[in-house]
PDB file of C-alpha atoms in Angstrom:
ATOM      1  CA  UNK G   1     -13.199 -10.740   8.028  1.00 52.00           C
ATOM      2  CA  UNK G   2      -9.603 -10.647   9.271  1.00 63.00           C
ATOM      3  CA  UNK G   3      -9.359  -9.079  12.710  1.00 75.00           C
ATOM      4  CA  UNK G   4      -6.324  -7.198  13.978  1.00 87.00           C
ATOM      5  CA  UNK G   5      -4.446  -8.931  16.817  1.00 91.00           C
ATOM      6  CA  UNK G   6      -4.726  -7.539  20.337  1.00 91.00           C
ATOM      7  CA  UNK G   7      -1.556  -5.939  21.698  1.00 94.00           C
ATOM      8  CA  UNK G   8      -1.104  -5.375  25.414  1.00 87.00           C
ATOM      9  CA  UNK G   9      -1.017  -1.674  26.238  1.00 87.00           C
ATOM     10  CA  UNK G  10      -2.200  -0.685  22.759  1.00 94.00           C
ATOM     11  CA  UNK G  11      -5.713   0.267  21.700  1.00 95.00           C
ATOM     12  CA  UNK G  12      -6.739  -0.574  18.142  1.00 96.00           C
ATOM     13  CA  UNK G  13      -7.857   2.694  16.553  1.00 95.00           C
ATOM     14  CA  UNK G  14      -8.352   1.580  12.981  1.00 93.00           C
ATOM     15  CA  UNK G  15      -8.054  -1.566  10.908  1.00 93.00           C
ATOM     16  CA  UNK G  16      -7.755  -0.407   7.315  1.00 90.00           C
ATOM     17  CA  UNK G  17      -7.465  -2.089   3.966  1.00 91.00           C
ATOM     18  CA  UNK G  18      -3.794  -2.882   4.571  1.00 94.00           C
ATOM     19  CA  UNK G  19      -2.615  -1.341   7.856  1.00 95.00           C
ATOM     20  CA  UNK G  20      -3.682  -1.671  11.493  1.00 96.00           C
ATOM     21  CA  UNK G  21      -3.240   1.476  13.577  1.00 97.00           C
ATOM     22  CA  UNK G  22      -2.921   1.321  17.358  1.00 97.00           C
ATOM     23  CA  UNK G  23      -2.718   4.043  19.987  1.00 97.00           C
ATOM     24  CA  UNK G  24       0.648   3.611  21.705  1.00 96.00           C
ATOM     25  CA  UNK G  25       1.054   6.177  24.457  1.00 92.00           C
ATOM     26  CA  UNK G  26      -0.762   9.498  24.270  1.00 93.00           C
ATOM     27  CA  UNK G  27       1.304  11.078  21.497  1.00 95.00           C
ATOM     28  CA  UNK G  28       2.414   7.991  19.556  1.00 97.00           C
ATOM     29  CA  UNK G  29       0.866   5.447  17.196  1.00 98.00           C
ATOM     30  CA  UNK G  30       1.942   1.947  16.242  1.00 98.00           C
ATOM     31  CA  UNK G  31       1.294   1.250  12.552  1.00 98.00           C
ATOM     32  CA  UNK G  32       1.425  -2.360  11.381  1.00 98.00           C
ATOM     33  CA  UNK G  33       1.627  -3.276   7.679  1.00 97.00           C
ATOM     34  CA  UNK G  34      -0.354  -6.488   7.190  1.00 97.00           C
ATOM     35  CA  UNK G  35      -0.300  -8.970   4.315  1.00 97.00           C
ATOM     36  CA  UNK G  36      -3.774  -7.894   3.180  1.00 96.00           C
ATOM     37  CA  UNK G  37      -4.165  -6.649  -0.379  1.00 95.00           C
ATOM     38  CA  UNK G  38      -6.921  -4.405  -1.665  1.00 93.00           C
ATOM     39  CA  UNK G  39      -8.160  -3.274  -5.057  1.00 92.00           C
ATOM     40  CA  UNK G  40     -11.045  -1.047  -6.085  1.00 90.00           C
ATOM     41  CA  UNK G  41     -11.572  -0.208  -2.371  1.00 86.00           C
ATOM     42  CA  UNK G  42     -12.168  -3.836  -1.312  1.00 92.00           C
ATOM     43  CA  UNK G  43      -9.965  -6.166   0.726  1.00 94.00           C
ATOM     44  CA  UNK G  44      -9.205  -9.317  -1.252  1.00 96.00           C
ATOM     45  CA  UNK G  45      -8.302 -12.833  -0.199  1.00 95.00           C
ATOM     46  CA  UNK G  46      -6.102 -14.719   0.370  1.00 96.00           C
ATOM     47  CA  UNK G  47      -3.278 -12.849   2.096  1.00 96.00           C
ATOM     48  CA  UNK G  48      -0.076 -12.181   0.142  1.00 97.00           C
ATOM     49  CA  UNK G  49       2.614 -13.611   2.422  1.00 96.00           C
ATOM     50  CA  UNK G  50       5.318 -11.082   3.421  1.00 97.00           C
ATOM     51  CA  UNK G  51       3.631  -8.236   1.538  1.00 97.00           C
ATOM     52  CA  UNK G  52       3.484  -6.144   4.723  1.00 97.00           C
ATOM     53  CA  UNK G  53       7.212  -6.595   5.267  1.00 98.00           C
ATOM     54  CA  UNK G  54       7.953  -5.410   1.726  1.00 97.00           C
ATOM     55  CA  UNK G  55       5.758  -2.329   2.180  1.00 97.00           C
ATOM     56  CA  UNK G  56       7.407  -1.552   5.508  1.00 98.00           C
ATOM     57  CA  UNK G  57      10.965  -1.953   4.260  1.00 98.00           C
ATOM     58  CA  UNK G  58      10.427   0.106   1.108  1.00 98.00           C
ATOM     59  CA  UNK G  59       8.650   2.881   3.037  1.00 98.00           C
ATOM     60  CA  UNK G  60      11.496   3.060   5.548  1.00 98.00           C
ATOM     61  CA  UNK G  61      13.957   3.321   2.654  1.00 98.00           C
ATOM     62  CA  UNK G  62      12.058   6.235   1.114  1.00 98.00           C
ATOM     63  CA  UNK G  63      11.440   8.070   4.401  1.00 98.00           C
ATOM     64  CA  UNK G  64      15.205   8.096   4.872  1.00 98.00           C
ATOM     65  CA  UNK G  65      15.772   9.114   1.233  1.00 98.00           C
ATOM     66  CA  UNK G  66      13.557  12.240   1.380  1.00 98.00           C
ATOM     67  CA  UNK G  67      14.100  13.292   4.986  1.00 97.00           C
ATOM     68  CA  UNK G  68      16.194  16.302   3.916  1.00 97.00           C
ATOM     69  CA  UNK G  69      13.167  17.620   1.954  1.00 98.00           C
ATOM     70  CA  UNK G  70      10.420  17.222   4.552  1.00 98.00           C
ATOM     71  CA  UNK G  71      10.236  15.794   8.096  1.00 98.00           C
ATOM     72  CA  UNK G  72       8.165  12.657   8.647  1.00 98.00           C
ATOM     73  CA  UNK G  73       6.300  10.869  11.421  1.00 98.00           C
ATOM     74  CA  UNK G  74       8.799   8.054  12.021  1.00 98.00           C
ATOM     75  CA  UNK G  75      10.143   7.538  15.541  1.00 98.00           C
ATOM     76  CA  UNK G  76      11.496   4.078  14.747  1.00 98.00           C
ATOM     77  CA  UNK G  77      10.720   1.235  12.398  1.00 98.00           C
ATOM     78  CA  UNK G  78      13.478  -0.944  13.823  1.00 98.00           C
ATOM     79  CA  UNK G  79      11.987  -3.730  15.957  1.00 98.00           C
ATOM     80  CA  UNK G  80      15.210  -4.032  17.952  1.00 98.00           C
ATOM     81  CA  UNK G  81      14.658  -0.449  19.160  1.00 98.00           C
ATOM     82  CA  UNK G  82      11.062  -1.100  20.264  1.00 97.00           C
ATOM     83  CA  UNK G  83      10.147  -0.887  23.973  1.00 95.00           C
ATOM     84  CA  UNK G  84      10.241  -4.215  25.827  1.00 94.00           C
ATOM     85  CA  UNK G  85       6.442  -4.492  26.079  1.00 94.00           C
ATOM     86  CA  UNK G  86       6.228  -4.577  22.268  1.00 96.00           C
ATOM     87  CA  UNK G  87       9.171  -6.941  21.737  1.00 95.00           C
ATOM     88  CA  UNK G  88       7.049  -9.838  22.972  1.00 95.00           C
ATOM     89  CA  UNK G  89       5.218  -9.628  19.625  1.00 96.00           C
ATOM     90  CA  UNK G  90       7.773 -11.013  17.185  1.00 97.00           C
ATOM     91  CA  UNK G  91       5.307 -10.669  14.283  1.00 96.00           C
ATOM     92  CA  UNK G  92       5.839  -6.875  14.466  1.00 97.00           C
ATOM     93  CA  UNK G  93       9.436  -7.273  13.270  1.00 98.00           C
ATOM     94  CA  UNK G  94       9.981  -5.695   9.835  1.00 98.00           C
ATOM     95  CA  UNK G  95       6.334  -4.687   9.507  1.00 97.00           C
ATOM     96  CA  UNK G  96       5.644  -2.117  12.257  1.00 98.00           C
ATOM     97  CA  UNK G  97       6.684   1.434  13.009  1.00 98.00           C
ATOM     98  CA  UNK G  98       6.217   3.675  16.012  1.00 98.00           C
ATOM     99  CA  UNK G  99       5.273   7.148  14.797  1.00 98.00           C
ATOM    100  CA  UNK G 100       4.390  10.600  16.039  1.00 98.00           C
ATOM    101  CA  UNK G 101       0.646  11.168  16.259  1.00 98.00           C
ATOM    102  CA  UNK G 102       0.041  13.916  13.717  1.00 98.00           C
ATOM    103  CA  UNK G 103      -3.210  15.602  12.692  1.00 97.00           C
ATOM    104  CA  UNK G 104      -3.888  13.947   9.346  1.00 96.00           C
ATOM    105  CA  UNK G 105      -4.812  16.109   6.361  1.00 97.00           C
ATOM    106  CA  UNK G 106      -7.764  14.286   4.824  1.00 95.00           C
ATOM    107  CA  UNK G 107      -6.630  14.628   1.221  1.00 97.00           C
ATOM    108  CA  UNK G 108      -5.071  11.911  -0.938  1.00 96.00           C
ATOM    109  CA  UNK G 109      -2.174  13.686  -2.668  1.00 98.00           C
ATOM    110  CA  UNK G 110      -1.819  12.031  -6.056  1.00 97.00           C
ATOM    111  CA  UNK G 111       0.900  13.000  -8.520  1.00 98.00           C
ATOM    112  CA  UNK G 112       0.740  11.726 -12.095  1.00 98.00           C
ATOM    113  CA  UNK G 113       3.757  11.852 -14.366  1.00 98.00           C
ATOM    114  CA  UNK G 114       2.383   9.520 -17.044  1.00 98.00           C
ATOM    115  CA  UNK G 115      -1.012   8.929 -18.632  1.00 98.00           C
ATOM    116  CA  UNK G 116      -2.333   5.699 -17.117  1.00 95.00           C
ATOM    117  CA  UNK G 117      -5.227   4.092 -15.290  1.00 90.00           C
ATOM    118  CA  UNK G 118      -8.291   6.246 -14.637  1.00 90.00           C
ATOM    119  CA  UNK G 119      -6.359   9.255 -15.975  1.00 94.00           C
ATOM    120  CA  UNK G 120      -6.048   7.627 -19.398  1.00 96.00           C
ATOM    121  CA  UNK G 121      -9.750   6.689 -19.398  1.00 94.00           C
ATOM    122  CA  UNK G 122     -10.744  10.284 -18.636  1.00 94.00           C
ATOM    123  CA  UNK G 123      -8.302  11.734 -21.185  1.00 97.00           C
ATOM    124  CA  UNK G 124      -9.847   9.636 -23.959  1.00 97.00           C
ATOM    125  CA  UNK G 125     -13.257  11.160 -23.208  1.00 96.00           C
ATOM    126  CA  UNK G 126     -12.412  14.776 -22.465  1.00 96.00           C
ATOM    127  CA  UNK G 127      -8.677  15.415 -23.034  1.00 97.00           C
ATOM    128  CA  UNK G 128      -8.437  16.136 -19.298  1.00 95.00           C
ATOM    129  CA  UNK G 129      -7.159  14.327 -16.200  1.00 94.00           C
ATOM    130  CA  UNK G 130      -9.094  15.215 -13.049  1.00 90.00           C
ATOM    131  CA  UNK G 131     -10.325  18.298 -14.878  1.00 89.00           C
ATOM    132  CA  UNK G 132      -6.820  19.448 -15.862  1.00 95.00           C
ATOM    133  CA  UNK G 133      -6.641  20.183 -19.597  1.00 96.00           C
ATOM    134  CA  UNK G 134      -3.825  18.326 -21.365  1.00 97.00           C
ATOM    135  CA  UNK G 135      -2.361  18.610 -24.885  1.00 97.00           C
ATOM    136  CA  UNK G 136      -4.134  16.777 -27.708  1.00 97.00           C
ATOM    137  CA  UNK G 137      -2.742  13.595 -29.204  1.00 97.00           C
ATOM    138  CA  UNK G 138      -1.224  11.985 -26.108  1.00 98.00           C
ATOM    139  CA  UNK G 139      -1.019   8.198 -26.081  1.00 98.00           C
ATOM    140  CA  UNK G 140      -1.615   5.656 -23.333  1.00 98.00           C
ATOM    141  CA  UNK G 141       1.316   5.513 -20.879  1.00 98.00           C
ATOM    142  CA  UNK G 142       2.865   8.668 -22.355  1.00 98.00           C
ATOM    143  CA  UNK G 143       4.904  10.941 -20.109  1.00 98.00           C
ATOM    144  CA  UNK G 144       3.101  14.190 -19.361  1.00 98.00           C
ATOM    145  CA  UNK G 145       4.805  17.522 -20.170  1.00 97.00           C
ATOM    146  CA  UNK G 146       5.030  18.122 -16.399  1.00 97.00           C
ATOM    147  CA  UNK G 147       3.829  16.056 -13.406  1.00 98.00           C
ATOM    148  CA  UNK G 148       0.337  17.091 -12.295  1.00 98.00           C
ATOM    149  CA  UNK G 149      -1.216  17.193  -8.821  1.00 98.00           C
ATOM    150  CA  UNK G 150      -4.620  15.468  -8.836  1.00 97.00           C
ATOM    151  CA  UNK G 151      -5.973  15.274  -5.268  1.00 96.00           C
ATOM    152  CA  UNK G 152      -8.875  13.175  -4.081  1.00 95.00           C
ATOM    153  CA  UNK G 153     -10.962  12.933  -0.949  1.00 91.00           C
ATOM    154  CA  UNK G 154      -9.876  10.355   1.599  1.00 79.00           C
ATOM    155  CA  UNK G 155     -12.861   8.037   1.918  1.00 67.00           C
ATOM    156  CA  UNK G 156     -13.683   5.684   4.775  1.00 62.00           C
ATOM    157  CA  UNK G 157     -13.146   1.963   4.179  1.00 55.00           C
ATOM    158  CA  UNK G 158     -15.729   0.580   1.778  1.00 50.00           C
ATOM    159  CA  UNK G 159     -16.299   4.024   0.282  1.00 61.00           C
ATOM    160  CA  UNK G 160     -14.677   5.330  -2.881  1.00 67.00           C
ATOM    161  CA  UNK G 161     -12.181   8.190  -3.002  1.00 77.00           C
ATOM    162  CA  UNK G 162     -13.439  11.005  -5.220  1.00 87.00           C
ATOM    163  CA  UNK G 163     -11.205  13.103  -7.451  1.00 90.00           C
ATOM    164  CA  UNK G 164     -11.453  16.797  -6.626  1.00 92.00           C
ATOM    165  CA  UNK G 165      -9.971  19.939  -8.146  1.00 93.00           C
ATOM    166  CA  UNK G 166      -7.244  22.038  -6.571  1.00 94.00           C
ATOM    167  CA  UNK G 167      -9.887  24.709  -5.950  1.00 95.00           C
ATOM    168  CA  UNK G 168     -12.056  22.212  -4.067  1.00 95.00           C
ATOM    169  CA  UNK G 169      -8.995  21.139  -2.056  1.00 96.00           C
ATOM    170  CA  UNK G 170      -8.320  24.765  -1.119  1.00 97.00           C
ATOM    171  CA  UNK G 171     -11.922  25.143   0.065  1.00 96.00           C
ATOM    172  CA  UNK G 172     -11.556  22.065   2.281  1.00 96.00           C
ATOM    173  CA  UNK G 173      -8.189  22.808   3.892  1.00 97.00           C
ATOM    174  CA  UNK G 174      -7.360  26.422   3.021  1.00 97.00           C
ATOM    175  CA  UNK G 175      -5.387  28.074   0.223  1.00 98.00           C
ATOM    176  CA  UNK G 176      -1.987  28.041   1.938  1.00 98.00           C
ATOM    177  CA  UNK G 177      -2.085  24.389   3.012  1.00 98.00           C
ATOM    178  CA  UNK G 178      -3.419  23.276  -0.385  1.00 98.00           C
ATOM    179  CA  UNK G 179      -0.530  25.087  -2.095  1.00 98.00           C
ATOM    180  CA  UNK G 180       1.959  23.521   0.336  1.00 98.00           C
ATOM    181  CA  UNK G 181       0.835  19.928  -0.198  1.00 98.00           C
ATOM    182  CA  UNK G 182       0.642  20.397  -3.971  1.00 98.00           C
ATOM    183  CA  UNK G 183       4.150  21.830  -4.232  1.00 98.00           C
ATOM    184  CA  UNK G 184       5.627  19.290  -1.805  1.00 98.00           C
ATOM    185  CA  UNK G 185       3.939  16.335  -3.532  1.00 98.00           C
ATOM    186  CA  UNK G 186       5.398  17.296  -6.905  1.00 98.00           C
ATOM    187  CA  UNK G 187       8.839  18.004  -5.395  1.00 98.00           C
ATOM    188  CA  UNK G 188       8.907  14.548  -3.777  1.00 98.00           C
ATOM    189  CA  UNK G 189       7.638  12.855  -6.938  1.00 98.00           C
ATOM    190  CA  UNK G 190      10.370  14.451  -9.059  1.00 98.00           C
ATOM    191  CA  UNK G 191      13.177  13.492  -6.667  1.00 98.00           C
ATOM    192  CA  UNK G 192      12.013   9.887  -6.316  1.00 98.00           C
ATOM    193  CA  UNK G 193      11.199   9.587 -10.031  1.00 98.00           C
ATOM    194  CA  UNK G 194      14.734  10.654 -10.977  1.00 98.00           C
ATOM    195  CA  UNK G 195      16.201   8.113  -8.554  1.00 98.00           C
ATOM    196  CA  UNK G 196      13.930   5.333  -9.863  1.00 98.00           C
ATOM    197  CA  UNK G 197      14.870   6.047 -13.481  1.00 98.00           C
ATOM    198  CA  UNK G 198      18.521   5.587 -12.576  1.00 98.00           C
ATOM    199  CA  UNK G 199      17.548   2.163 -11.147  1.00 97.00           C
ATOM    200  CA  UNK G 200      15.674   1.136 -14.301  1.00 97.00           C
ATOM    201  CA  UNK G 201      12.166   1.934 -13.047  1.00 97.00           C
ATOM    202  CA  UNK G 202       9.618   4.493 -14.241  1.00 98.00           C
ATOM    203  CA  UNK G 203       7.505   5.985 -11.449  1.00 98.00           C
ATOM    204  CA  UNK G 204       4.286   6.618 -13.367  1.00 98.00           C
ATOM    205  CA  UNK G 205       2.267   8.026 -10.472  1.00 98.00           C
ATOM    206  CA  UNK G 206       2.027   7.914  -6.703  1.00 98.00           C
ATOM    207  CA  UNK G 207      -0.156   8.755  -3.708  1.00 97.00           C
ATOM    208  CA  UNK G 208       1.111  10.613  -0.645  1.00 98.00           C
ATOM    209  CA  UNK G 209      -0.378  11.664   2.671  1.00 98.00           C
ATOM    210  CA  UNK G 210       0.557  14.527   4.955  1.00 98.00           C
ATOM    211  CA  UNK G 211      -0.167  15.601   8.498  1.00 98.00           C
ATOM    212  CA  UNK G 212       0.468  18.524  10.821  1.00 98.00           C
ATOM    213  CA  UNK G 213       2.762  18.015  13.818  1.00 98.00           C
ATOM    214  CA  UNK G 214       3.918  20.848  16.090  1.00 97.00           C
ATOM    215  CA  UNK G 215       2.390  23.257  13.583  1.00 97.00           C
ATOM    216  CA  UNK G 216       4.508  21.947  10.680  1.00 97.00           C
ATOM    217  CA  UNK G 217       3.742  19.884   7.595  1.00 98.00           C
ATOM    218  CA  UNK G 218       5.119  16.326   7.808  1.00 98.00           C
ATOM    219  CA  UNK G 219       4.973  13.211   5.654  1.00 98.00           C
ATOM    220  CA  UNK G 220       2.934  10.310   7.056  1.00 98.00           C
ATOM    221  CA  UNK G 221       1.506   6.880   6.170  1.00 95.00           C
ATOM    222  CA  UNK G 222       3.517   4.809   3.654  1.00 96.00           C
ATOM    223  CA  UNK G 223       5.372   6.330   0.719  1.00 98.00           C
ATOM    224  CA  UNK G 224       6.349   5.194  -2.781  1.00 98.00           C
ATOM    225  CA  UNK G 225       5.384   1.546  -2.308  1.00 97.00           C
ATOM    226  CA  UNK G 226       3.920  -0.849  -4.887  1.00 96.00           C
ATOM    227  CA  UNK G 227       0.572  -0.323  -3.092  1.00 95.00           C
ATOM    228  CA  UNK G 228       0.586   3.444  -3.534  1.00 95.00           C
ATOM    229  CA  UNK G 229       2.517   3.851  -6.801  1.00 97.00           C
ATOM    230  CA  UNK G 230       2.750   2.592 -10.359  1.00 97.00           C
ATOM    231  CA  UNK G 231       6.228   1.227 -11.090  1.00 97.00           C
ATOM    232  CA  UNK G 232       7.093   0.284 -14.679  1.00 97.00           C
ATOM    233  CA  UNK G 233      10.266  -1.450 -15.828  1.00 96.00           C
ATOM    234  CA  UNK G 234      12.117   1.034 -18.016  1.00 97.00           C
ATOM    235  CA  UNK G 235      13.505  -1.581 -20.413  1.00 96.00           C
ATOM    236  CA  UNK G 236      10.021  -3.030 -21.034  1.00 96.00           C
ATOM    237  CA  UNK G 237       8.275   0.323 -21.515  1.00 98.00           C
ATOM    238  CA  UNK G 238       6.291   0.592 -24.753  1.00 97.00           C
ATOM    239  CA  UNK G 239       4.385   3.772 -25.585  1.00 98.00           C
ATOM    240  CA  UNK G 240       0.712   3.395 -26.476  1.00 98.00           C
ATOM    241  CA  UNK G 241      -0.221   0.393 -24.345  1.00 96.00           C
ATOM    242  CA  UNK G 242      -0.778  -0.715 -20.751  1.00 92.00           C
ATOM    243  CA  UNK G 243       2.544  -1.512 -19.070  1.00 94.00           C
ATOM    244  CA  UNK G 244       3.692  -4.627 -17.237  1.00 88.00           C
ATOM    245  CA  UNK G 245       4.047  -3.051 -13.809  1.00 93.00           C
ATOM    246  CA  UNK G 246       5.786  -3.957 -10.542  1.00 95.00           C
ATOM    247  CA  UNK G 247       2.818  -3.162  -8.329  1.00 92.00           C
ATOM    248  CA  UNK G 248      -0.756  -4.195  -7.639  1.00 90.00           C
ATOM    249  CA  UNK G 249      -1.915  -3.184 -11.132  1.00 87.00           C
ATOM    250  CA  UNK G 250      -1.416  -6.885 -11.880  1.00 89.00           C
ATOM    251  CA  UNK G 251      -4.251  -7.641  -9.431  1.00 95.00           C
ATOM    252  CA  UNK G 252      -6.464  -4.887 -10.868  1.00 92.00           C
ATOM    253  CA  UNK G 253      -5.865  -6.238 -14.379  1.00 91.00           C
ATOM    254  CA  UNK G 254      -6.913  -9.737 -13.281  1.00 95.00           C
ATOM    255  CA  UNK G 255     -10.120  -8.395 -11.719  1.00 96.00           C
ATOM    256  CA  UNK G 256     -10.898  -6.423 -14.896  1.00 93.00           C
ATOM    257  CA  UNK G 257     -10.181  -9.515 -16.978  1.00 95.00           C
ATOM    258  CA  UNK G 258     -12.738 -11.615 -15.083  1.00 97.00           C
ATOM    259  CA  UNK G 259     -15.193  -8.693 -15.422  1.00 97.00           C
ATOM    260  CA  UNK G 260     -15.843  -8.355 -11.689  1.00 97.00           C
ATOM    261  CA  UNK G 261     -18.452  -5.632 -11.169  1.00 95.00           C
ATOM    262  CA  UNK G 262     -16.566  -4.181  -8.157  1.00 93.00           C
ATOM    263  CA  UNK G 263     -19.395  -5.138  -5.806  1.00 92.00           C
ATOM    264  CA  UNK G 264     -19.658  -7.928  -3.208  1.00 93.00           C
ATOM    265  CA  UNK G 265     -19.112 -10.831  -3.299  1.00 94.00           C
ATOM    266  CA  UNK G 266     -15.393 -10.163  -3.643  1.00 95.00           C
ATOM    267  CA  UNK G 267     -13.566 -12.737  -5.793  1.00 96.00           C
ATOM    268  CA  UNK G 268     -10.856 -14.973  -4.315  1.00 97.00           C
ATOM    269  CA  UNK G 269      -7.513 -14.468  -6.055  1.00 97.00           C
ATOM    270  CA  UNK G 270      -6.003 -17.594  -7.669  1.00 97.00           C
ATOM    271  CA  UNK G 271      -2.709 -18.841  -6.243  1.00 97.00           C
ATOM    272  CA  UNK G 272      -0.915 -17.875  -9.457  1.00 96.00           C
ATOM    273  CA  UNK G 273      -2.036 -14.232  -9.149  1.00 96.00           C
ATOM    274  CA  UNK G 274      -1.035 -14.103  -5.469  1.00 96.00           C
ATOM    275  CA  UNK G 275       2.410 -15.563  -6.142  1.00 96.00           C
ATOM    276  CA  UNK G 276       3.029 -13.299  -9.144  1.00 96.00           C
ATOM    277  CA  UNK G 277       1.968 -10.253  -7.116  1.00 95.00           C
ATOM    278  CA  UNK G 278       4.421 -11.129  -4.341  1.00 96.00           C
ATOM    279  CA  UNK G 279       7.191 -11.633  -6.900  1.00 96.00           C
ATOM    280  CA  UNK G 280       6.486  -8.222  -8.441  1.00 96.00           C
ATOM    281  CA  UNK G 281       6.579  -6.511  -5.027  1.00 97.00           C
ATOM    282  CA  UNK G 282       9.888  -8.170  -4.175  1.00 97.00           C
ATOM    283  CA  UNK G 283      11.348  -7.209  -7.555  1.00 97.00           C
ATOM    284  CA  UNK G 284      10.303  -3.574  -7.026  1.00 97.00           C
ATOM    285  CA  UNK G 285      11.919  -3.541  -3.572  1.00 97.00           C
ATOM    286  CA  UNK G 286      15.173  -5.102  -4.775  1.00 98.00           C
ATOM    287  CA  UNK G 287      15.507  -2.912  -7.875  1.00 97.00           C
ATOM    288  CA  UNK G 288      14.835   0.285  -5.906  1.00 97.00           C
ATOM    289  CA  UNK G 289      16.923  -0.394  -2.821  1.00 97.00           C
ATOM    290  CA  UNK G 290      19.656  -2.583  -4.282  1.00 97.00           C
ATOM    291  CA  UNK G 291      19.086  -4.969  -1.347  1.00 97.00           C
ATOM    292  CA  UNK G 292      17.957  -8.587  -1.304  1.00 96.00           C
ATOM    293  CA  UNK G 293      14.606  -9.229   0.368  1.00 94.00           C
TER     294      UNK G 293
END
């Protein structure tokens, strides 16, 4: 088990599958993106070197990109702007952000624009995705007529998220808030999807999280990263098959290939899989931002 490092003046609140969350002052959190990688709700080994930095940099890019649509929790993700007591921890550079402490909405906001993953498996059985009826005759990886909002519960570590209907979401958090997060999730997906297409990438689906701060809806967590999204290369896209993606689907595919039963013991990833995963994350970052990693 990998333990989160102790930071002077910060209390570790949560060590998740990928991020460590610390209390920093009464109304602020420090969120650190680690090099851990997870799949099927388990943390895998070994670490993927620099993965946390890629997640951090790409999230910061997107938070800036969509800030005119919805406010977010970022105070600063620039290490050079950190208070002196945190600057003694050089490892925080390019992988940590100081954020406003919002009241998290415990719903995973998933938007699907293409038929892939568990959605494709369900469609083959029932012509639905998360209970939403879709047209007949769709193929694997096909673009949906319109993006769909398919929320899930936010499970504790080691537990599995469960897909729920919009009606169930409304019962959990109220009609108005459910409508807000659904509409905002799809709005954000469309804006980012259009941008990605112009950069040669298809955004097949993504997961977002929201919180309430000063009575208003804000965007929190990480956004549009290879951990939380499916990115496909537009020029390699072939309808009717699984796509070669720039995200952790490569790891999931390996685990499916070795027929892991998704129960402990958790397999160790071969060096080749780790290196290829890192290369895919870097490629996603560079294609999207136009910057070298």
